[in-house]
Amino acid sequence: MTQPTALPAPPPPVSVPPTAPGDPRISRVVLSRFLRHRLAVASLIVLVLLAVCCFGAAWIAPYPRNAQNLLEASQPPSGTHWLGTDSIGRDYLSEMFYAGQLSLAIGLGVALLATLVGTAAGAVAGYLGGWPDEVIMRVADLFLIVPPVAVLAVSLQGLGPSPLTIVVVLSGLGWTLIARVVRSRVIQLRHQEFVEAARVIGASGPRIVVRHLLPNLTGLIVVNVSLSVAMAIILESTVSFLGYGVQPPKSSWGNMLTQAAGLIGTSQSYLLYVPGLAILVTVLAVNFLGDGLRDALDPRGRQR
Amino acid sequence: MTRYALRRLLASVPVVCVASFILFWAVRATFDPLAKLRQSVDPTGLRRETVRLGLDRSLPEQYLLWVKGFVQGDWGTSTRTGGTVLPMVGDALGTTLQLVLWGVALAVVLALAIGLYSAARQYSAGDHVLTGLSYLGVAMPAFWFGLVLIQVLAVWPKQQFGLADPPLYFVGLHSVGHGGFDLDYLRHLVLPVVTLTVGLVASWSRFGRATLLEALSSDYVRTARAKGVPRRRILLRHALRNALAPFVTVVAMDTAALVGGLVVTEQIYSIPGMGKLFLASLETGDVFVLLPWMFVVAVAVILFNLLADLSYALLDPRVALR
């Protein structure tokens, strides 16, 4: 990052902006505002339960991973197999938990990586302006033209569909959204008094961005993380469904749906509903959580 | 306004060039268009085809050759089917546009109706139900919804009532021997159109509700109320007219994304449109189809975005385009 202001002074202690998350009074206000958002709290509980079930599958799931029992293949739900078994005799509930590991991990990974890259790019573009701004935003424009599923399929075809490349490629798509939002907010803020003040006392460019501008964007960034998780989970399941995403023997909710799609019209068509509902519930909960966090973190929010 | 439109179109030329070159490079780097020929027993065939397709030259040269042919109307031949590309892309585009047209028309009507109802009766029971449904619509993966529709509305009734064929078809747009606009076409159309509409209605109705509420809380609406203008007239003449400009913009921009974005819907319902063409070409590395495909999609996006801006200026006289 270059330094736009060249004031040769040592970085003095600078007052933390009024909305910094470290302030104990502020975090108490945020917490109490969040707790009043009942739907968001319920969503948080649902998400925690899902995460515990999926990532604790080794202890919680009733059967071990990929445990096949061909004698019990294609059974309807029963006391021993709560969701029945698939065509090679695996317990469907256990498979759901194990598949959820990958779906949730990809969703979270994409959200964090995309937000990190997008925030950095947006902040640099907005704060520096000029040619860095021009270059970054033109690259972001490129992604507007081509449909996301097409970008995903081409790049996963080329790079190979390991979970890590899926995360990288999905983040490569997702960063543009947050970059635009962060950029426009930084442009609004960069000439406000507290930024000018920081510059006058000699704070460096990176320090102004990290300590003064970004804390003001906390709400925006947190909401974007939740939006990206939702988007990533849906996109992952979509590309896995098309055959370019997670490949069997690995499983995610998306490729469980691919297999269940072949069961349409058979007595086992109910297996179609389970992974789809898991995706639906996760995305819904993440969206509600995002709404709650936005209301809680928005510094100009109403004191309800 | 014409000058503005022309300048916007000119400005998008470099973006399309860069995007198409990146796609060209990405596909050529990962695919061998002559893979089939390499197993052939005729040793001269490989050499001949390499020279004929210009594959012995450098990538930028190949790209320029392709651009030259493309501009002259020679879009090349598909390495997958051996047919000429221009009619292939044309047919696929025609098919996709049918879906887009019906889907967007249905979605606009539903979204406006829901938006008007929700805005007129904010926080009523009906508003809450519709809000909940729109959250569901946004969170639902489209392909899963499509599969569930096939099971519930086509396969299940057929099995349950022992019908000869399902009440709603889920393969293609016409049965064999049918064509044009008839009952058969409509029975094919319902499921894919509903599948692609759900997400659109969900997000457009939320957006419509928000812009209508904003208009309803403005000063001119308060003035109209004070003068005693009837509620219905306020809603339709004062609020709706002002909310329409941003609404149309969002509709046009989302429609742009549909032209190349129906990959999943077309895959589920085996409809030979742009999405299906893309998948088939990608599986075989058919770069001579993928490039025109991307070009057509990019042009559609640019045109619809331009349309969005122009319609905003037309609907909102305060906006001047320079």
Short mmCIF file of C-alpha atoms in Angstrom, two decimals, chain A residues 34 37 39-45 47-48 222-223 226-227 229 282-297, chain B residues 135:
data_model
loop_
_atom_site.label_atom_id
_atom_site.label_comp_id
_atom_site.label_asym_id
_atom_site.label_seq_id
_atom_site.Cartn_x
_atom_site.Cartn_y
_atom_site.Cartn_z
CA PHE A 34 -28.82 -8.27 19.19
CA HIS A 37 -33.85 -9.59 17.77
CA LEU A 39 -35.41 -14.37 15.09
CA ALA A 40 -31.66 -13.71 14.92
CA VAL A 41 -31.06 -15.34 18.30
CA ALA A 42 -33.11 -18.38 17.27
CA SER A 43 -31.14 -18.54 14.03
CA LEU A 44 -27.86 -18.40 15.91
CA ILE A 45 -29.00 -21.34 18.06
CA LEU A 47 -26.69 -22.63 13.29
CA VAL A 48 -24.72 -23.63 16.38
CA VAL A 222 -20.24 -8.51 9.29
CA VAL A 223 -23.49 -8.40 7.32
CA SER A 226 -23.40 -13.61 6.47
CA LEU A 227 -24.65 -12.81 2.96
CA VAL A 229 -22.04 -17.62 3.53
CA THR A 282 -28.94 -22.98 6.90
CA VAL A 283 -29.32 -20.16 4.39
CA LEU A 284 -32.46 -18.83 6.10
CA ALA A 285 -30.75 -18.84 9.51
CA VAL A 286 -27.65 -17.14 8.14
CA ASN A 287 -29.80 -14.42 6.52
CA PHE A 288 -31.77 -13.79 9.73
CA LEU A 289 -28.52 -13.70 11.69
CA GLY A 290 -27.20 -11.13 9.24
CA ASP A 291 -30.34 -8.98 9.71
CA GLY A 292 -29.96 -9.14 13.48
CA LEU A 293 -26.27 -8.24 13.35
CA ARG A 294 -26.92 -5.31 11.04
CA ASP A 295 -29.52 -3.89 13.40
CA ALA A 296 -27.20 -4.44 16.37
CA LEU A 297 -24.01 -3.07 14.81
CA TYR B 135 -37.39 -15.10 2.73
#
